[in-house]
Short mmCIF file of C-alpha atoms in Angstrom, two decimals:
data_model
loop_
_atom_site.label_atom_id
_atom_site.label_comp_id
_atom_site.label_asym_id
_atom_site.label_seq_id
_atom_site.Cartn_x
_atom_site.Cartn_y
_atom_site.Cartn_z
CA MET A 35 -12.07 35.01 30.53
CA SER A 36 -15.15 33.70 28.85
CA ALA A 37 -18.73 33.57 30.13
CA ASN A 38 -19.50 30.55 27.97
CA THR A 39 -17.12 27.88 29.20
CA THR A 40 -16.17 26.25 32.51
CA ASP A 41 -12.76 24.75 31.74
CA ALA A 42 -9.81 25.74 33.90
CA GLU A 43 -8.25 27.89 31.19
CA SER A 44 -11.37 30.06 30.88
CA PRO A 45 -13.72 29.87 33.87
CA VAL A 46 -17.15 31.44 33.92
CA ALA A 47 -17.02 35.21 34.48
CA TYR A 48 -20.09 37.33 35.11
CA HIS A 49 -20.26 41.08 34.64
CA PRO A 50 -22.36 43.88 36.19
CA GLY A 51 -25.92 44.01 34.96
CA THR A 52 -26.44 40.24 34.89
CA ALA A 53 -28.48 38.18 37.34
CA GLU A 54 -25.57 35.78 37.83
CA TYR A 55 -23.24 38.65 38.82
CA ASP A 56 -25.66 39.78 41.51
CA GLU A 57 -26.28 36.22 42.67
CA HIS A 58 -22.63 35.39 43.26
CA ARG A 59 -21.63 38.67 44.92
CA ALA A 60 -24.56 38.50 47.34
CA GLY A 61 -23.73 37.28 50.82
CA PHE A 62 -25.05 37.04 54.36
CA GLN A 63 -23.90 40.58 55.15
CA LEU A 64 -26.45 42.95 53.59
CA ARG A 65 -24.96 46.23 54.77
CA GLU A 66 -22.74 46.27 51.71
CA GLN A 67 -21.62 43.95 48.94
CA HIS A 68 -18.60 43.46 46.74
CA GLN A 69 -18.79 45.49 43.51
CA PRO A 70 -16.07 43.90 41.39
CA ALA A 71 -15.41 44.41 37.70
CA HIS A 72 -16.46 40.79 37.33
CA VAL A 73 -17.26 37.68 39.35
CA VAL A 74 -15.80 34.23 38.69
CA ALA A 75 -18.09 31.42 39.81
CA ALA A 76 -15.47 28.78 40.56
CA GLY A 77 -16.56 25.17 40.34
CA ALA A 78 -13.11 23.61 40.64
CA VAL A 79 -9.57 24.47 41.69
CA GLY A 80 -8.57 25.12 38.09
CA ASP A 81 -11.12 27.92 37.90
CA VAL A 82 -9.53 29.62 40.90
CA VAL A 83 -6.03 29.24 39.43
CA ALA A 84 -7.10 30.75 36.09
CA ALA A 85 -9.00 33.61 37.72
CA VAL A 86 -6.11 34.54 40.00
CA ARG A 87 -3.55 34.39 37.19
CA HIS A 88 -5.68 36.62 35.00
CA ALA A 89 -6.21 39.14 37.81
CA ALA A 90 -2.53 39.20 38.78
CA GLU A 91 -1.39 39.68 35.20
CA SER A 92 -3.68 42.71 35.00
CA CYS A 93 -2.76 43.97 38.51
CA MET A 94 -6.40 43.68 39.54
CA PRO A 95 -7.51 43.38 43.18
CA ILE A 96 -8.68 39.90 44.19
CA ALA A 97 -11.28 38.88 46.75
CA VAL A 98 -12.85 35.54 47.60
CA GLN A 99 -16.28 34.84 49.05
CA ALA A 100 -18.15 31.74 50.10
CA THR A 101 -21.00 32.90 52.36
CA GLY A 102 -20.13 36.56 52.96
CA HIS A 103 -20.66 36.53 56.73
CA GLY A 104 -17.41 38.34 57.49
CA LEU A 105 -17.35 40.86 54.63
CA ALA A 106 -15.40 43.92 55.77
CA ASN A 107 -13.09 44.82 52.90
CA PRO A 108 -15.29 44.94 49.77
CA LEU A 109 -14.15 45.51 46.22
CA ALA A 110 -15.43 48.84 44.93
CA GLY A 111 -15.87 48.94 41.16
CA GLU A 112 -12.74 47.02 40.22
CA GLY A 113 -11.05 43.67 40.55
CA VAL A 114 -12.26 40.09 40.48
CA LEU A 115 -14.38 38.34 43.08
CA VAL A 116 -13.85 34.58 43.18
CA SER A 117 -17.07 32.97 44.38
CA THR A 118 -16.37 29.54 45.88
CA ARG A 119 -19.94 28.67 46.90
CA ARG A 120 -20.07 25.88 44.29
CA MET A 121 -16.95 24.26 45.77
CA ASP A 122 -18.88 22.83 48.71
CA SER A 123 -17.83 19.19 48.78
CA VAL A 124 -17.09 17.43 52.09
CA ASP A 125 -15.26 14.09 52.12
CA VAL A 126 -15.07 12.31 55.48
CA ASP A 127 -12.48 9.64 56.21
CA PRO A 128 -13.98 7.89 59.25
CA GLY A 129 -10.91 5.72 59.80
CA ALA A 130 -8.61 8.72 60.04
CA GLY A 131 -11.26 10.86 61.74
CA THR A 132 -10.79 13.71 59.27
CA ALA A 133 -12.79 15.69 56.73
CA TRP A 134 -11.56 17.26 53.47
CA VAL A 135 -13.66 20.42 53.18
CA GLY A 136 -14.12 22.54 50.07
CA ALA A 137 -13.84 26.33 50.22
CA GLY A 138 -17.57 26.83 49.74
CA ALA A 139 -18.80 24.31 52.31
CA ARG A 140 -20.80 25.59 55.24
CA TRP A 141 -20.55 24.14 58.69
CA ARG A 142 -23.94 22.46 58.28
CA ASP A 143 -22.47 20.49 55.35
CA VAL A 144 -19.55 19.30 57.46
CA ILE A 145 -21.75 18.55 60.49
CA GLU A 146 -24.11 16.40 58.44
CA ALA A 147 -21.33 14.50 56.68
CA ALA A 148 -19.47 13.82 59.95
CA ALA A 149 -22.61 12.83 61.88
CA ARG A 150 -23.02 9.72 59.70
CA TYR A 151 -19.95 8.34 61.48
CA ASP A 152 -20.73 9.69 64.98
CA LEU A 153 -18.12 12.41 64.51
CA ALA A 154 -18.33 16.18 64.76
CA PRO A 155 -16.26 19.16 63.54
CA LEU A 156 -15.19 22.07 65.72
CA SER A 157 -17.96 24.17 64.22
CA GLY A 158 -19.19 27.54 65.37
CA SER A 159 -22.48 28.68 66.79
CA MET A 160 -24.06 29.31 63.36
CA PRO A 161 -24.04 26.34 60.92
CA GLY A 162 -24.53 28.62 57.92
CA VAL A 163 -21.05 30.13 58.22
CA GLY A 164 -18.35 29.02 55.78
CA ALA A 165 -16.19 26.36 57.44
CA VAL A 166 -12.92 27.30 55.73
CA SER A 167 -13.00 31.07 56.29
CA TYR A 168 -14.09 30.55 59.90
CA THR A 169 -11.17 28.19 60.51
CA LEU A 170 -8.62 30.53 58.92
CA GLY A 171 -9.57 33.11 61.55
CA GLY A 172 -8.99 30.69 64.43
CA GLY A 173 -12.48 29.42 65.19
CA ILE A 174 -14.02 29.47 68.69
CA GLY A 175 -16.82 26.93 68.58
CA LEU A 176 -19.27 24.96 70.67
CA MET A 177 -16.62 22.52 71.94
CA ALA A 178 -13.81 25.06 72.19
CA ARG A 179 -12.98 24.67 75.87
CA ARG A 180 -12.61 20.92 75.42
CA TYR A 181 -10.75 20.81 72.09
CA GLY A 182 -9.39 24.32 71.44
CA PHE A 183 -9.47 26.44 68.30
CA ALA A 184 -10.64 24.93 65.02
CA ALA A 185 -7.35 26.10 63.48
CA ASP A 186 -5.44 23.92 65.94
CA HIS A 187 -6.88 20.81 64.25
CA VAL A 188 -6.14 21.61 60.60
CA THR A 189 -3.76 19.05 59.11
CA ARG A 190 -3.50 20.09 55.45
CA LEU A 191 -4.59 22.88 53.11
CA GLU A 192 -4.74 23.51 49.38
CA LEU A 193 -3.74 27.08 48.48
CA VAL A 194 -3.71 29.12 45.28
CA THR A 195 -1.16 31.92 45.64
CA VAL A 196 -1.36 35.25 43.85
CA ASP A 197 1.08 34.11 41.17
CA GLY A 198 -1.32 31.28 40.28
CA SER A 199 0.66 28.47 41.93
CA LEU A 200 -1.30 25.61 43.48
CA LEU A 201 0.35 24.51 46.72
CA THR A 202 -0.24 21.71 49.19
CA VAL A 203 0.38 23.14 52.65
CA SER A 204 1.07 20.92 55.66
CA GLU A 205 3.48 20.35 58.51
CA HIS A 206 6.08 19.11 56.04
CA GLU A 207 5.14 21.10 52.91
CA GLU A 208 5.31 24.90 53.02
CA PRO A 209 5.59 24.94 56.84
CA ASP A 210 5.63 28.75 57.05
CA LEU A 211 2.29 28.95 55.27
CA PHE A 212 0.98 26.07 57.39
CA TRP A 213 1.75 28.15 60.45
CA ALA A 214 0.23 31.35 59.02
CA LEU A 215 -2.99 30.00 57.51
CA ARG A 216 -4.07 28.41 60.78
CA GLY A 217 -5.37 31.55 62.43
CA GLY A 218 -3.71 34.20 60.26
CA GLY A 219 -6.49 34.59 57.72
CA GLY A 220 -6.54 35.03 53.96
CA SER A 221 -3.61 37.37 53.28
CA PHE A 222 -1.49 34.71 51.57
CA GLY A 223 -3.70 33.33 48.80
CA ILE A 224 -7.03 31.59 48.29
CA VAL A 225 -7.57 28.39 50.27
CA THR A 226 -9.58 26.07 48.04
CA ALA A 227 -9.89 23.21 50.57
CA LEU A 228 -8.53 22.06 53.90
CA GLU A 229 -8.33 18.89 55.94
CA MET A 230 -9.47 19.03 59.55
CA ALA A 231 -9.63 16.55 62.39
CA LEU A 232 -13.09 15.53 63.58
CA MET A 233 -13.99 14.84 67.18
CA PRO A 234 -15.56 11.60 68.52
CA VAL A 235 -18.79 13.38 69.44
CA ALA A 236 -22.26 12.28 68.38
CA ARG A 237 -24.32 14.03 71.07
CA LEU A 238 -24.05 16.83 73.58
CA VAL A 239 -26.20 18.50 76.21
CA GLY A 240 -27.02 21.86 74.71
CA GLY A 241 -29.48 24.71 74.63
CA GLY A 242 -30.24 27.93 76.41
CA LEU A 243 -31.65 29.40 79.59
CA MET A 244 -33.47 32.73 79.21
CA PHE A 245 -33.70 35.28 82.02
CA ASP A 246 -35.51 38.62 82.20
CA LEU A 247 -32.81 41.06 83.30
CA GLY A 248 -35.42 43.32 84.87
CA GLU A 249 -36.55 40.49 87.12
CA THR A 250 -33.29 38.54 87.54
CA PRO A 251 -30.38 40.99 87.22
CA GLU A 252 -28.22 38.72 89.38
CA VAL A 253 -27.88 36.26 86.48
CA VAL A 254 -24.90 38.29 85.20
CA SER A 255 -22.92 37.86 88.42
CA THR A 256 -24.08 34.27 88.91
CA TRP A 257 -23.01 33.18 85.43
CA LEU A 258 -19.59 34.85 85.78
CA HIS A 259 -18.87 33.13 89.10
CA TRP A 260 -20.26 29.86 87.73
CA THR A 261 -17.86 29.83 84.77
CA ALA A 262 -14.87 29.87 87.12
CA THR A 263 -15.90 26.46 88.47
CA MET A 264 -16.65 24.71 85.18
CA PRO A 265 -14.67 21.80 83.67
CA SER A 266 -13.32 22.06 80.14
CA GLU A 267 -16.18 19.89 78.89
CA MET A 268 -18.48 22.87 79.51
CA THR A 269 -18.44 25.67 76.93
CA SER A 270 -20.87 28.52 77.56
CA ALA A 271 -21.75 32.09 76.72
CA MET A 272 -24.17 34.76 77.85
CA THR A 273 -25.92 37.04 75.37
CA THR A 274 -28.08 40.01 76.31
CA LEU A 275 -30.66 41.16 73.79
CA GLU A 276 -34.15 42.53 73.35
CA VAL A 277 -36.93 39.93 73.08
CA SER A 278 -40.54 41.12 72.79
CA LYS A 279 -39.55 44.49 74.28
CA ARG A 280 -37.89 42.79 77.28
CA HIS A 281 -34.17 42.94 77.99
CA MET A 282 -33.16 39.30 78.30
CA ALA A 283 -30.04 37.31 79.13
CA HIS A 284 -29.64 34.12 77.11
CA VAL A 285 -27.16 31.71 78.71
CA GLN A 286 -25.98 29.28 76.02
CA ILE A 287 -24.59 25.92 77.07
CA ALA A 288 -22.79 23.08 75.28
CA TYR A 289 -21.68 20.26 77.56
CA LEU A 290 -19.80 17.12 76.52
CA GLY A 291 -21.07 14.65 79.09
CA SER A 292 -24.23 13.05 80.39
CA ALA A 293 -27.53 14.81 80.98
CA ALA A 294 -27.32 13.97 84.68
CA GLU A 295 -23.88 15.60 84.95
CA ALA A 296 -25.16 18.66 83.11
CA ASP A 297 -28.15 18.96 85.42
CA GLU A 298 -25.86 18.97 88.43
CA LEU A 299 -23.49 21.55 86.91
CA VAL A 300 -26.27 23.87 85.73
CA ALA A 301 -28.20 23.75 89.02
CA PRO A 302 -26.90 27.16 90.27
CA LEU A 303 -28.24 28.81 87.10
CA ARG A 304 -31.56 27.01 87.22
CA ALA A 305 -31.94 28.09 90.85
CA LEU A 306 -32.57 31.59 89.46
CA LYS A 307 -35.74 30.24 87.81
CA PRO A 308 -35.20 31.05 84.12
CA ALA A 309 -38.14 32.28 82.07
CA TYR A 310 -37.28 29.59 79.53
CA ASP A 311 -35.21 26.41 79.85
CA GLY A 312 -34.25 24.71 76.58
CA LEU A 313 -31.33 22.64 77.81
CA GLN A 314 -31.50 19.01 76.68
CA GLU A 315 -29.44 16.19 75.22
CA ILE A 316 -29.32 16.58 71.45
CA PRO A 317 -27.51 15.03 68.49
CA TYR A 318 -24.65 17.22 67.33
CA ARG A 319 -26.44 17.81 64.02
CA ARG A 320 -28.90 19.93 66.03
CA SER A 321 -26.15 22.05 67.58
CA ASP A 322 -27.62 25.17 65.93
CA THR A 323 -30.22 25.20 68.75
CA VAL A 324 -27.56 26.07 71.34
CA PHE A 325 -27.29 29.71 70.25
CA SER A 326 -30.40 29.83 68.01
CA GLU A 327 -28.91 32.67 65.99
CA PRO A 328 -30.81 34.13 63.02
CA ASP A 329 -29.76 32.37 59.83
CA GLN A 330 -31.31 34.89 57.42
CA PRO A 331 -29.08 37.49 55.73
CA HIS A 332 -29.13 40.90 57.37
CA ALA A 333 -26.97 43.99 57.89
CA TYR A 334 -24.78 44.26 60.98
CA VAL A 335 -21.46 45.31 62.44
CA ALA A 336 -19.61 43.61 65.30
CA ASP A 337 -16.51 44.22 67.36
CA ASN A 338 -14.93 42.58 70.38
CA VAL A 339 -12.28 42.54 73.08
CA LEU A 340 -10.44 39.58 74.63
CA LEU A 341 -10.08 39.75 78.41
CA ARG A 342 -8.10 37.85 81.06
CA ALA A 343 -10.87 38.59 83.55
CA ILE A 344 -14.15 40.50 83.65
CA ASP A 345 -15.02 43.21 86.13
CA GLU A 346 -18.63 42.49 87.14
CA GLU A 347 -19.63 46.10 87.71
CA ARG A 348 -18.19 47.18 84.37
CA LEU A 349 -20.01 44.36 82.59
CA ARG A 350 -23.29 45.33 84.23
CA ASP A 351 -22.71 48.93 83.10
CA THR A 352 -22.02 47.79 79.53
CA ILE A 353 -25.17 45.68 79.48
CA ALA A 354 -27.24 48.49 80.98
CA ALA A 355 -25.92 50.96 78.38
CA SER A 356 -27.15 48.63 75.62
CA ALA A 357 -30.64 48.22 77.10
CA PRO A 358 -33.52 49.00 74.72
CA GLU A 359 -35.13 51.43 77.16
CA ARG A 360 -32.16 53.76 76.67
CA GLY A 361 -33.98 54.91 73.52
CA ARG A 362 -31.02 54.58 71.19
CA SER A 363 -31.63 54.39 67.44
CA VAL A 364 -29.27 51.40 67.24
CA ARG A 365 -29.89 48.11 69.03
CA SER A 366 -26.88 46.30 70.45
CA ILE A 367 -26.46 42.69 71.46
CA ILE A 368 -23.81 41.99 74.09
CA SER A 369 -22.28 38.52 74.01
CA VAL A 370 -19.71 37.19 76.48
CA ARG A 371 -18.06 33.84 75.72
CA HIS A 372 -16.20 31.84 78.31
CA LEU A 373 -12.77 30.83 77.00
CA GLY A 374 -9.89 29.06 78.75
CA GLY A 375 -9.62 25.29 78.92
CA ALA A 376 -8.05 23.85 75.77
CA LEU A 377 -8.15 27.30 74.15
CA SER A 378 -5.33 28.29 76.51
CA THR A 379 -3.10 25.40 75.46
CA PRO A 380 -0.84 25.87 72.40
CA PRO A 381 -1.24 23.10 69.81
CA ARG A 382 1.47 20.55 69.12
CA LEU A 383 2.27 22.44 65.92
CA PRO A 384 2.38 26.19 66.63
CA ASN A 385 0.12 28.47 64.59
CA ALA A 386 -0.81 32.13 64.24
CA VAL A 387 -3.63 32.17 66.80
CA SER A 388 -2.82 34.82 69.41
CA HIS A 389 -4.01 35.84 72.88
CA ARG A 390 -4.57 32.36 74.29
CA GLU A 391 -4.33 33.83 77.77
CA ALA A 392 -7.78 35.41 77.38
CA MET A 393 -10.50 33.89 79.54
CA TYR A 394 -13.46 35.79 78.08
CA LEU A 395 -14.45 37.31 74.76
CA LEU A 396 -16.83 40.27 74.93
CA CYS A 397 -18.54 41.06 71.63
CA VAL A 398 -20.96 43.83 70.65
CA VAL A 399 -23.19 43.09 67.65
CA SER A 400 -25.41 45.78 66.12
CA PRO A 401 -28.00 45.16 63.40
CA THR A 402 -27.84 48.15 61.07
CA THR A 403 -29.26 49.94 58.07
CA LYS A 404 -27.30 51.99 55.57
CA LEU A 405 -28.45 55.10 57.42
CA ASN A 406 -27.30 54.16 60.92
CA ALA A 407 -24.13 52.13 60.27
CA ALA A 408 -21.93 55.00 61.48
CA SER A 409 -24.03 55.32 64.64
CA ALA A 410 -23.73 51.57 65.23
CA ARG A 411 -19.94 51.70 64.99
CA ALA A 412 -19.85 54.71 67.31
CA LEU A 413 -21.99 52.86 69.86
CA GLN A 414 -19.73 49.83 69.70
CA ASP A 415 -16.69 52.02 70.26
CA GLU A 416 -18.45 53.61 73.23
CA LEU A 417 -19.47 50.30 74.79
CA LEU A 418 -16.01 48.75 74.35
CA ALA A 419 -13.98 51.84 75.28
CA SER A 420 -14.08 51.13 79.01
CA TRP A 421 -12.44 47.74 78.41
CA SER A 422 -9.53 48.99 76.31
CA GLY A 423 -7.15 49.29 79.25
CA THR A 424 -7.61 45.67 80.32
CA ALA A 425 -8.08 43.96 76.95
CA VAL A 426 -5.31 41.67 75.72
CA GLY A 427 -6.46 42.01 72.11
CA SER A 428 -9.38 41.10 69.88
CA SER A 429 -10.51 38.12 67.81
CA PRO A 430 -10.54 38.22 63.98
CA ASN A 431 -13.66 36.06 63.80
CA PHE A 432 -15.77 38.51 65.79
CA THR A 433 -14.75 41.70 63.99
CA LEU A 434 -17.48 41.80 61.35
CA GLY A 435 -18.64 44.30 58.77
CA ARG A 436 -16.37 47.14 59.88
CA PRO A 437 -14.28 48.86 57.20
CA ASP A 438 -12.39 50.59 60.03
CA GLN A 439 -11.32 47.27 61.49
CA ARG A 440 -9.17 47.09 64.57
CA ALA A 441 -5.47 47.21 63.80
CA ALA A 442 -3.59 43.96 63.37
CA ALA A 443 -1.73 44.97 66.51
CA GLU A 444 -4.85 43.99 68.45
CA LEU A 445 -5.53 40.78 66.52
CA PHE A 446 -2.01 39.33 66.95
CA ASP A 447 0.86 39.66 69.36
CA ALA A 448 3.92 41.51 68.05
CA GLU A 449 5.95 38.42 67.16
CA ARG A 450 3.14 36.78 65.21
CA ARG A 451 2.12 40.04 63.55
CA ASP A 452 5.64 40.68 62.26
CA ARG A 453 5.95 37.13 60.94
CA LEU A 454 2.53 37.30 59.27
CA LEU A 455 3.37 40.64 57.69
CA GLN A 456 6.59 39.26 56.21
CA LEU A 457 4.73 36.28 54.74
CA ALA A 458 1.96 38.49 53.35
CA ARG A 459 4.54 40.64 51.60
CA LYS A 460 6.28 37.54 50.26
CA TYR A 461 3.18 35.89 48.82
CA ASP A 462 1.25 39.04 47.86
CA PRO A 463 3.93 41.70 47.26
CA ALA A 464 1.59 43.98 45.29
CA GLY A 465 -1.15 43.79 47.92
CA LEU A 466 -3.79 42.51 45.48
CA LEU A 467 -5.71 40.36 47.97
CA HIS A 468 -8.71 41.75 49.85
CA PRO A 469 -8.97 39.46 52.89
CA SER A 470 -11.62 39.84 55.61
CA PHE A 471 -8.98 41.24 57.95
CA VAL A 472 -5.76 42.88 56.84
CA ILE A 473 -2.40 42.07 58.42
CA ALA A 474 -0.69 45.36 57.53
#
């Protein structure tokens, strides 16, 4: 490959020691980065095809990266990294209510393009995340209880397989891959674009309520009981974290209905007198304010369990064990997302998403440095250990930055795992791909 041309036969390749190499391997996850033999900065599908063919012919490992949020399986001194960040086009068809989304597009790109037509994608809590990679892992977003997983609403994909073939994947074309890619991840090739359905949503009632856990510890129990009474139009989560040396609970709310309806539904939470109340009607393009997550690159690890139900006392113990006053060298953020609703309903066209019976997702996120990454993983294991006997599995999208990722046995049920493994062996027999989570 040449570093002086951009045609499909010879895409741009950057090598270690150049600014462009460092630019394209950099991602949101700062704990570690890919260290490939070279980086291909793909600007079009032909660049991806050429890069993959070259790598396969040389038996070189292959990885793909758009934003680098979910990096967990980095290349180490060999192989080719295909950077898709330049492939960020979004084409909305308002009549069909769909968007054709390039591999490098972030959710904010899709949100903005869809908002022009009073439509919205099933985006996640952080608009800076890559839309395609997020969707391949299932996708539990702000409207999940009303509309289900993002993967449930994918209608077509464009895939470059390891042998360099360019495939259109849909219900009628390559149906096995259509099943696998919707929730089964990147073990079958590089998705260069996908088509997704958009929802008729222009506005929502969203934001957060903040509670000091030292002053209002009952918020944990109140929120849990409250979720059991909520309609599917209400998607919510509770995150506990340190804010200005105070241990706080941030209840995040996204409601698809009127402000008056939301006020009535949220009244039991407001009765606890939150320290901050940011709930308001907002355009969907401001949906980032629901979770208000940091959008600057940093180092972190995350792990999770999916649960049919949550034991209140055990949850309080987990939250207490993560409290800053415990004096640990690693800070941990506990996030519990309410599932159920449409997430529990299989889509018309079955896909690889597993564990739809789960009603809650409990995630532990730990900001790290290179020095304390092992301690952070050990703390996560400790905090999640008490849930292992009741967990139904874990979610691929919330297992982040851990080279010792949970086994595929926990990400997928046995039937789906076996089918995914067979397809991965068929389309990548030499195991050249380095996906964010590995099926084997």
